[in-house]
XYZ file of C-alpha atoms in Angstrom:
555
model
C 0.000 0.000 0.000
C 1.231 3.423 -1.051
C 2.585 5.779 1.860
C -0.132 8.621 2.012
C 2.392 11.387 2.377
C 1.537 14.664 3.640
C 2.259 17.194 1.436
C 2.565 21.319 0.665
C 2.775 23.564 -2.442
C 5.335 26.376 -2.542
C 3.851 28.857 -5.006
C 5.643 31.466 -6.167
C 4.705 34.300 -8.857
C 6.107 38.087 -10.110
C 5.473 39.769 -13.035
C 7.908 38.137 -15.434
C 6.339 35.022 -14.286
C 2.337 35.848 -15.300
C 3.702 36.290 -18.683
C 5.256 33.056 -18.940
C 1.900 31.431 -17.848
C 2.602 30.192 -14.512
C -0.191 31.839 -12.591
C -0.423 31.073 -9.000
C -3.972 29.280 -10.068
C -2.092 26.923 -12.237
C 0.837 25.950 -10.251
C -1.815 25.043 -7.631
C -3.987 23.212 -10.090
C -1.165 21.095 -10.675
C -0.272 20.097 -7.451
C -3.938 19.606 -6.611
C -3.933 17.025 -9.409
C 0.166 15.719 -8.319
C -1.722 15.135 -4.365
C -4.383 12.712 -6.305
C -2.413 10.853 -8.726
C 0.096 9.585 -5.924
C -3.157 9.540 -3.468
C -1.202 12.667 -1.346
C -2.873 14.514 1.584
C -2.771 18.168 0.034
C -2.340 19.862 3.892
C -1.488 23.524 2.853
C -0.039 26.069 -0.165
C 2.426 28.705 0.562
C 1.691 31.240 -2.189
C 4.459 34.292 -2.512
C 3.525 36.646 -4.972
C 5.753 39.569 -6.256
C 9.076 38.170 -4.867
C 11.947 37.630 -7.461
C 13.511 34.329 -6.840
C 17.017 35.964 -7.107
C 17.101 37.247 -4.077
C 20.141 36.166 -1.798
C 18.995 35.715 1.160
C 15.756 33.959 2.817
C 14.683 36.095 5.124
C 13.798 38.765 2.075
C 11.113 35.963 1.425
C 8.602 35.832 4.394
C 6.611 32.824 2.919
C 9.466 30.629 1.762
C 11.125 31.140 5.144
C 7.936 30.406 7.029
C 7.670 27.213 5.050
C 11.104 26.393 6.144
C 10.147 27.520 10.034
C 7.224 24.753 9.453
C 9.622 22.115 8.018
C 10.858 21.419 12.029
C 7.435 21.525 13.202
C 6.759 18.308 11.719
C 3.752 19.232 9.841
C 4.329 17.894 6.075
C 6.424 15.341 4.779
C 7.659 16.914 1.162
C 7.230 20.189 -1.122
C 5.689 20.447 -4.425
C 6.721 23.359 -6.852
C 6.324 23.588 -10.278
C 9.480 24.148 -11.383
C 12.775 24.531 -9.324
C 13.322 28.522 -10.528
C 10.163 28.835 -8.263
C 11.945 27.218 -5.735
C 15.112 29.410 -5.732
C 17.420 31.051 -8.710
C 19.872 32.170 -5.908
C 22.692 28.980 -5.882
C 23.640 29.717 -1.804
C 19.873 29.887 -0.655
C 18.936 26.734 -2.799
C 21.886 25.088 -1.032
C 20.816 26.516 2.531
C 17.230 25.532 2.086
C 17.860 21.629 0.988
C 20.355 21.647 4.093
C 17.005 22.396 5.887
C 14.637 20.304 4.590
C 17.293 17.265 4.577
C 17.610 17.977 8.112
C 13.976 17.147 8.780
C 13.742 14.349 6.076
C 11.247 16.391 4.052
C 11.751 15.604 0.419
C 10.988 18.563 -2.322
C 9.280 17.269 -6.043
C 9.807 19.568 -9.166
C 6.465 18.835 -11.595
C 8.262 20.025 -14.638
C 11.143 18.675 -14.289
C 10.251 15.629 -13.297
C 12.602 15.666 -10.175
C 11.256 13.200 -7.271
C 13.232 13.426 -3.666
C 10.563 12.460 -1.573
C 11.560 8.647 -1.484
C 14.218 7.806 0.686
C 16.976 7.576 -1.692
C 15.815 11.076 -2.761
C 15.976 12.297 1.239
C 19.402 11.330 0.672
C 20.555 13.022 -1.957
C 18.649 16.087 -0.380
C 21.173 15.368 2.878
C 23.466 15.258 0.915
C 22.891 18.271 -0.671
C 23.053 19.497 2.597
C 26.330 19.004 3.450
C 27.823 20.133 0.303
C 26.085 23.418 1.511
C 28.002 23.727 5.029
C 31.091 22.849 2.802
C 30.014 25.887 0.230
C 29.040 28.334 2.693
C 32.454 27.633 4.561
C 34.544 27.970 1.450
C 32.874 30.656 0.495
C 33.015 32.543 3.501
C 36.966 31.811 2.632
C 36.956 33.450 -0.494
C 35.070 36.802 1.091
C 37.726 36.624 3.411
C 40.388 37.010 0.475
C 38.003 39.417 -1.492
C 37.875 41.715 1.549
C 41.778 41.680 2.543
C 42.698 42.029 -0.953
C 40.182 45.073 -1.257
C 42.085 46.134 1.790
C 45.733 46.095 0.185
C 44.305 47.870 -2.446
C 43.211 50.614 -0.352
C 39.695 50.095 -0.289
C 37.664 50.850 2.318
C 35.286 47.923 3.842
C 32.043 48.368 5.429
C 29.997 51.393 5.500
C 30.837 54.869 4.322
C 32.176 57.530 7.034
C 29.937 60.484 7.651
C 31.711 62.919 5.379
C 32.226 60.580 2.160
C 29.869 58.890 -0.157
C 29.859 56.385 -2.706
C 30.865 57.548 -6.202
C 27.426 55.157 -7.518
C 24.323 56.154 -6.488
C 21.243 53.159 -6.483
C 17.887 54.316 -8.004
C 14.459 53.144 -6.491
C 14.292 50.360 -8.910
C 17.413 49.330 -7.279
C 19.397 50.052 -10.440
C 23.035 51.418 -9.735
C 24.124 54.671 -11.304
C 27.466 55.897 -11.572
C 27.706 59.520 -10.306
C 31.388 60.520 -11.054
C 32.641 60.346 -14.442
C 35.239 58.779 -14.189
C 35.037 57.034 -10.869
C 37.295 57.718 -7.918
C 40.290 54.893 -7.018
C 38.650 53.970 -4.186
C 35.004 54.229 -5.754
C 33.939 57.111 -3.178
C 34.901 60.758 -2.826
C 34.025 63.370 -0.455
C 30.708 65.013 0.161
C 30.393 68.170 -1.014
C 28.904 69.644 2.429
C 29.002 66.723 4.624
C 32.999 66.583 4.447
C 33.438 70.700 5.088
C 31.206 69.499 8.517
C 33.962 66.655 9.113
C 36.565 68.914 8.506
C 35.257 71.662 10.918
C 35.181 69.154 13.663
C 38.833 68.301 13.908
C 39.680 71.429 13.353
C 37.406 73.056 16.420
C 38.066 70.448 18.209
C 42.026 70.870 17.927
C 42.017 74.363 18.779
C 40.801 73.475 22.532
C 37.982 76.262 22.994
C 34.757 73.093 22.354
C 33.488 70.465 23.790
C 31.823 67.137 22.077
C 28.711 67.900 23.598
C 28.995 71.179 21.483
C 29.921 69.880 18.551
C 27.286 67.317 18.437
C 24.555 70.239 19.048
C 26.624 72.027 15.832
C 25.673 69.582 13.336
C 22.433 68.953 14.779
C 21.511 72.469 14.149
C 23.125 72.288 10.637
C 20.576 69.538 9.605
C 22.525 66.974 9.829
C 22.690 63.219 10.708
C 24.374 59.877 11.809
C 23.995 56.964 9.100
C 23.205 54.424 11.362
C 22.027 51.464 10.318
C 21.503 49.557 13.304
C 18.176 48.815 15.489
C 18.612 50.846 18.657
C 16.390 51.500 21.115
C 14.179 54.750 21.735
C 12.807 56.468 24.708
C 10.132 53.687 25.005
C 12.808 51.169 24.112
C 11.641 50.404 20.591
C 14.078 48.822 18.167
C 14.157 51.298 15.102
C 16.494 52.418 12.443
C 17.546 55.285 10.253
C 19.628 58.475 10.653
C 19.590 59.594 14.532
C 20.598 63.020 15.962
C 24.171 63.385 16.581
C 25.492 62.675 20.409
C 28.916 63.065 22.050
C 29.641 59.488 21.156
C 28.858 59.832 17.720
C 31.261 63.042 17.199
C 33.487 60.662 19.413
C 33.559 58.031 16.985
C 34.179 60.469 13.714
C 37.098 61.968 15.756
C 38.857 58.425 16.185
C 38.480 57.451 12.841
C 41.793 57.658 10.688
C 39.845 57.454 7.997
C 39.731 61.026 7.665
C 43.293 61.398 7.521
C 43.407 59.031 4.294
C 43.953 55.843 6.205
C 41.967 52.379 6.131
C 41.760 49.700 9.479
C 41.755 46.047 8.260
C 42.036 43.134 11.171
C 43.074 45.835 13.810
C 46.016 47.482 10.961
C 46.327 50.655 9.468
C 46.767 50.824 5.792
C 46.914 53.721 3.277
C 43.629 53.999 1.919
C 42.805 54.666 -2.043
C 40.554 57.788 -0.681
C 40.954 61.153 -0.770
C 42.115 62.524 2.928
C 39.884 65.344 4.707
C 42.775 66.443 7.113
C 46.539 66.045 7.385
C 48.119 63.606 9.601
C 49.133 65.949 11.585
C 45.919 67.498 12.460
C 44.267 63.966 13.260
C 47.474 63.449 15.841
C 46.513 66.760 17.308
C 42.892 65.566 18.148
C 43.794 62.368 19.335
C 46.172 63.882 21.575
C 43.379 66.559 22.854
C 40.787 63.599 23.094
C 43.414 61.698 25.319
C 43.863 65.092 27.473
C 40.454 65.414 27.625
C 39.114 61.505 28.639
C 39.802 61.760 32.002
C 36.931 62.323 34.667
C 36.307 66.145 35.349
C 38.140 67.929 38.075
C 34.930 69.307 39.229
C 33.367 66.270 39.902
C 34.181 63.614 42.912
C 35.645 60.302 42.656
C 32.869 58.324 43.655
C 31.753 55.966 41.218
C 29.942 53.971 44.033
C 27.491 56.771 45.324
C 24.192 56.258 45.688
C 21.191 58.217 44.622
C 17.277 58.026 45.823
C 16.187 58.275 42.118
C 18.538 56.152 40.419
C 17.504 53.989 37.811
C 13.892 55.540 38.012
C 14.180 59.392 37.005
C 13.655 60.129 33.543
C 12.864 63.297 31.570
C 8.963 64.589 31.255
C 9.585 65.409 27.924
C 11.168 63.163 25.652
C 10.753 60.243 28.710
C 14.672 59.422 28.594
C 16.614 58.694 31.453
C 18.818 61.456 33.368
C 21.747 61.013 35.137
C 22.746 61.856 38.695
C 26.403 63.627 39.380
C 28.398 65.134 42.547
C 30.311 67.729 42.047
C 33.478 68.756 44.117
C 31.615 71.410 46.523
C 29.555 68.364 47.293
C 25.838 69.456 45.510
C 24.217 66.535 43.730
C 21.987 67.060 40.828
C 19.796 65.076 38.300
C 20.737 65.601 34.574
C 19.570 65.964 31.459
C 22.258 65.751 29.220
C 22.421 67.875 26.330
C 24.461 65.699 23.703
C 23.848 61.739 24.989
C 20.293 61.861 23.156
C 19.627 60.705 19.455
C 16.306 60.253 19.177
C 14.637 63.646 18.922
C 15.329 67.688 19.851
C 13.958 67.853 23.797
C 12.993 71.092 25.572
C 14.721 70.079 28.394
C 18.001 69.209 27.075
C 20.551 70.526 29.723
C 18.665 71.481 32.322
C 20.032 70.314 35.742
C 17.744 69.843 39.174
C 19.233 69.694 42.854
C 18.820 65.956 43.679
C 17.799 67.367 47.211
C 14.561 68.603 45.912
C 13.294 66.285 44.344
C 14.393 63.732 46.661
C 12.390 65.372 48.763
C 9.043 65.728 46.856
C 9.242 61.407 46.434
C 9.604 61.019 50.072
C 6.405 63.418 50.412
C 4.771 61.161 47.550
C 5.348 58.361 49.965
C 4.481 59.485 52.709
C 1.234 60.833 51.243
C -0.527 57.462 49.765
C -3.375 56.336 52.141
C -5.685 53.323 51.471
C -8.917 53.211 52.632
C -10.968 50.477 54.567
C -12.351 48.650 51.533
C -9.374 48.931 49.326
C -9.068 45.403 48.615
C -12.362 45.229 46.876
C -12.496 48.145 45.119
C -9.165 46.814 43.507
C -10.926 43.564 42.687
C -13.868 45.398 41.251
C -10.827 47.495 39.002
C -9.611 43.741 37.817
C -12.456 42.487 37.562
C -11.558 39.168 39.321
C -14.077 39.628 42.250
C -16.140 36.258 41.311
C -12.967 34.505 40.486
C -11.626 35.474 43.964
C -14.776 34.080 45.453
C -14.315 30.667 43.482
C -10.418 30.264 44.726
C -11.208 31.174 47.734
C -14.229 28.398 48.476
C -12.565 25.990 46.710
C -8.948 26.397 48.817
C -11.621 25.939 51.955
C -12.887 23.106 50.560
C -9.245 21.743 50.240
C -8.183 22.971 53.761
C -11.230 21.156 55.208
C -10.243 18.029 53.266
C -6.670 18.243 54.573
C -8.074 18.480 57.979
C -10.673 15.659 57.615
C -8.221 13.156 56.354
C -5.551 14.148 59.197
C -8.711 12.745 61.482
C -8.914 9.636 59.009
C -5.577 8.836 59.758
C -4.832 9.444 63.397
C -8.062 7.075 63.805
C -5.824 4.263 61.916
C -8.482 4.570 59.039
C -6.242 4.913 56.222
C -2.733 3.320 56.243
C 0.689 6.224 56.380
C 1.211 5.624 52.774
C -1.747 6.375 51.552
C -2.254 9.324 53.805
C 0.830 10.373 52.435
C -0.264 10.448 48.759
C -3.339 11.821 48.868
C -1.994 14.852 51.748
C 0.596 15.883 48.507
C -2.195 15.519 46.425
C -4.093 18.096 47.972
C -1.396 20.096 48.988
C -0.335 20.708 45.394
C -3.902 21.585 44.352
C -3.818 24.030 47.194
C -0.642 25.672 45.855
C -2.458 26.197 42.320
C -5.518 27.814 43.750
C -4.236 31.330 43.262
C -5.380 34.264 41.297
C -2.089 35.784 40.159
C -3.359 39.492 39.549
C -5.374 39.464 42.917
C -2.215 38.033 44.747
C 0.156 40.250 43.147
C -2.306 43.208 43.812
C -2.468 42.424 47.384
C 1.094 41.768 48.364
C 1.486 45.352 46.601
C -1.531 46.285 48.890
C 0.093 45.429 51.945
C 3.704 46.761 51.303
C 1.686 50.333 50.524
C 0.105 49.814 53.595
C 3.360 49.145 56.027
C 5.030 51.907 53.938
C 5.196 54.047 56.385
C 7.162 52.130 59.382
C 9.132 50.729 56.502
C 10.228 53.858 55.165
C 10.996 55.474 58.307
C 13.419 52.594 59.328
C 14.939 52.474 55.694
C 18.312 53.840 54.623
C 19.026 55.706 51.625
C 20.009 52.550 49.817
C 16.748 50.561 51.092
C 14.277 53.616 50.307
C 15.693 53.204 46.624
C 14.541 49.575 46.864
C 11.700 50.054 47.696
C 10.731 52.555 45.188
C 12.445 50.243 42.386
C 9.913 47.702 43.923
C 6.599 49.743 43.224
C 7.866 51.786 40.454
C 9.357 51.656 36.945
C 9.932 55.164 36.572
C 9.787 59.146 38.062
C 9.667 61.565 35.520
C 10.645 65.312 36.389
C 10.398 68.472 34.790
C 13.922 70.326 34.815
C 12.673 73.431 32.186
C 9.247 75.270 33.568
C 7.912 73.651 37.074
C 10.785 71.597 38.228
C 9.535 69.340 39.628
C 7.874 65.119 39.835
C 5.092 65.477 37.609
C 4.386 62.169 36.896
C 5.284 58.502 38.417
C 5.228 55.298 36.544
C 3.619 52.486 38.328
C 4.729 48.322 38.454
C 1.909 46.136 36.985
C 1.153 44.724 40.823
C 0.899 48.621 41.910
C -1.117 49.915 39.230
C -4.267 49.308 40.902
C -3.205 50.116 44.526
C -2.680 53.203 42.606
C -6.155 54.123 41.216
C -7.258 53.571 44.747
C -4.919 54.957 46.658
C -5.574 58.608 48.333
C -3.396 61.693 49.569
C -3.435 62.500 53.557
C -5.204 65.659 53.708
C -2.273 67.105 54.921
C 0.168 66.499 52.214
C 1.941 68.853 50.067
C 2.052 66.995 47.229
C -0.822 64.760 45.901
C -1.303 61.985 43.372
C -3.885 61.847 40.822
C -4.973 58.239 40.977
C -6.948 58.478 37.546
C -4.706 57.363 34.950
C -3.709 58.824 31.848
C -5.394 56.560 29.350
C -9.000 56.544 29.044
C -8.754 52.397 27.800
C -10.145 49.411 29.406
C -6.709 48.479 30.342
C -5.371 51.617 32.061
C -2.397 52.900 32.072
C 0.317 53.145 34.056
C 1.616 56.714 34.627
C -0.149 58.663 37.263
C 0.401 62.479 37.175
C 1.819 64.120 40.868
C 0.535 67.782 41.939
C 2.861 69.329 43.971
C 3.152 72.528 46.804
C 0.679 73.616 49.088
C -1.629 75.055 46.818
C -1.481 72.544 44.128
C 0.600 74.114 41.433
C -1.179 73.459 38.037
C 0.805 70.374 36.531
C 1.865 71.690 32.556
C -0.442 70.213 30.181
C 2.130 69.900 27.047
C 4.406 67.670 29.524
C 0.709 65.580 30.422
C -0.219 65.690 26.780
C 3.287 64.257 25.872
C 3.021 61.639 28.776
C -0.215 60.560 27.430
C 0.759 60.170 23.880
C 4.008 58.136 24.900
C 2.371 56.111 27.241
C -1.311 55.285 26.680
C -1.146 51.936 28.250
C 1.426 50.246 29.878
């Protein structure tokens, strides 16, 4: 009796290919008819439409690399295309994907060409395939070794362009290259008309002693212009994105290091003279190095104490852009939260540079702390706010049920009802059940409940160090405003505390009060919760709530 295999269609289609007749209708015609010839369970078609089959790598094909993702699942036991250019033009991802489906024993059929390795000798060759592939991908990792070192003796630069330069080709949406200098440079890239006179100007500011990196940084921000990076890094919400970022003091850092600007190329940790055109002298890139080396060491105004400990560190950020801000000493012995000017690249922020005495706002937390009451029936109205209540009720009868079982069979036994053994079973029995009978939001919610509500002997008995702990406990975040009220305008609340939060009230006597509606008007709530502070309530700024809002609607 014939195997009934289970088997998939990859189906693959672009414009070139409609013309040649192979619609995505007719390949899966075909292997509709292929499934009941060899009596084949059809379980599922992968159809990919407008993706070129050249491309080199898999992930630029979503459904050809979620086939492969299902190939380990265990799901279908070989592939149907129509023809094998469907499969893959590209020779290093057909390799790569046979090494996959050998791996898994899945065996791939061509209709056209009449190529069959779904039987077992045909699982072979696919394995074997598949370790010709290792052996091409090592080899040719080999040979872009030797391409890139010998680009590198020719003076060729590797990697991405500096800030500064550009490529003497340009590539057009279609993804067509264009040449853009007639004839092309050496090293096939030349400097940029007005990104290289900003390169310039930094070495040459920088030499002369009177900037600072910070400064420079804010320079070509001003100027329009920005970093090539390329990378995922994270924003103020901690995002992964992309794309050209502000300049920062490490950026200008970076540029500054680089003796690529002084006509040189770095290949496995050498320098090498580069095919390029320099953008300073030698002698002007020694100069900066020398002032960066002056320059690295920690300022004379501030104290040696790497090891000092702050109430708000880790959880004070910036109202506006929602960054966080640093904390520094300085030699007459004043602490102060920062916002510093030049470490940002994700946007322009009104509060860039503005400093706060760590005293004062210290200060306004500990009020913040001391001000959160609970009332008498704060348990349920947080139940009622996670809507667990009847859940609570259904734990709770059913963990009394247990208890009482626990209690009866204790009885059982000391009577010499039951024998120890068995007693012994069935007591882990129930004692495991009783373990599972919890309501993780309700007992999260209370434990938070009951720290808020022996805050106040805690707090009073804490150190410095042990108030921060505490605070990192209930919160993920304190953001200040260093440019109009100076001053907490905002906390951000753990999950468990979130809430204790909504509930929770200020003593009437407090100066500074929390607004236990928060921000987001959604189902789910949100977790920032806005702080008034002084006696008379000073008006909280509604761009920095409005900003809040918009950057965190529900956390």
């Amino acid at each position: 009796m014939t195997e009934c295999k289970r088997a998939v269609a990859y189906v693959r289609v672009s414009s070139a290919s409609q013309v040649e007749g192979y619609s995505l209708d007719a390949q899966e015609r075909l292997f509709t008819e292929l499934c009941k010839n060899r009596d084949w369970q059809s379980v599922r078609i992968y159809r990919e439409e407008g993706k070129s089959a050249h491309v080199d790598s898999i992930h630029k094909r979503l459904v050809f690399r979620k086939l492969l993702e299902d190939a380990a699942k265990d799901e279908f036991d070989v592939v149907v295309v129509h023809t094998l250019d469907r499969w893959s033009r590209n020779l290093t991802v057909t390799l790569e994907s046979l090494k996959i489906l050998g791996r898994y024993g899945i065996g791939l059929v061509s209709i056209v060409e009449n190529l069959d390795y779904s039987k077992p000798d045909g699982i072979l060759f696919t394995q074997m395939l598949g370790a010709f592939a290792q052996y091409f991908s090592e080899a040719l990792s080999t040979h872009v070794r030797k391409g890139l070192d010998q680009r590198a003796y020719e003076g060729k630069h590797n990697g991405c362009i500096p800030f500064g330069y550009e490529s003497c080709w340009e590539t057009n949406e279609k993804g067509e290259k264009k040449q853009r200098c007639e004839p092309e440079h050496q090293s096939g890239i030349h400097i940029h008309p007005k990104e290289g006179q900003a390169a310039e100007g930094l070495f040459r500011r920088y030499s002369a002693g009177t900037t600072t990196l910070s400064q420079l940084a804010a320079w070509l921000n001003e100027q329009g212009f920005r970093t090539r990076n390329t990378k995922n890094l994270p924003d103020a919400n901690g995002n992964l994105v992309s794309g050209p970022r502000l300049f920062t003091s490490s950026s200008v850092r970076n540029i500054l290091h680089n003796p690529f600007y002084a006509g040189q190329i770095t290949h496995r940790g050498k320098l090498m003279p580069g095919a390029h055109e320099a953008l300073i002298s030698q002698e002007l890139f020694d100069l900066v190095q020398l002032t960066l080396r002056k320059n690295s060491g920690r300022s004379e105004t501030l104290k040696a104490l790497p090891d000092r400990e702050y109430l708000l560190k880790g959880l004070v950020r910036c109202a506006y852009c929602g960054m966080p801000m640093w904390a520094q000493t300085y030699k007459s012995g004043n602490s102060y939260y920062r916002e510093h000017k030049a470490s940002r690249s994700i946007q322009e922020c009104p509060g860039h540079g503005g400093t706060i005495a760590c005293h004062v706002i210290d200060k306004q937390v500990r009020e913040l702390v001391s001000a959160i009451e609970l009332g008498p029936r704060w348990l349920e109205e947080v139940l009622s706010i996670i809507s667990l209540k009847d859940e609570v009720d259904r734990v709770k009868k059913e963990r009394d049920l247990t208890i009482t079982k626990l209690h009866r069979m204790a009885r059982v036994f000391m009577d010499g009802l039951i024998p120890e053994e068995e007693y012994s079973r069935q007591k882990k029995l129930l004692e495991l059940s009783l373990e599972s009978l919890v309501v993780p939001d309700y007992d999260a919610a209370q434990k938070a409940g009951n720290l808020i509500l022996n805050l106040p002997e805690l707090w009073s008995k804490a150190n410095l160090s042990e108030q921060r702990k505490i605070l990192l406990t209930m919160l993920d975040a304190v953001y200040v405003d260093v440019k109009e009220h100076r001053s907490v305008i905002a906390v951000k609340a753990k999950p468990p505390f979130r809430p204790i939060f909504q509930v929770a009230v200020s003593k009437k006597e407090s100066k500074i009060h929390i607004l236990n509606e928060p921000l987001s008007h959604e189902p789910s709530g949100s977790s920032v919760f806005l702080v008034e502070t002084g006696e008379g309530r000073t008006p909280r700024p509604e761009k920095v709530t409005q900003d809040l809002l918009q950057d965190y609607p529900s956390i």
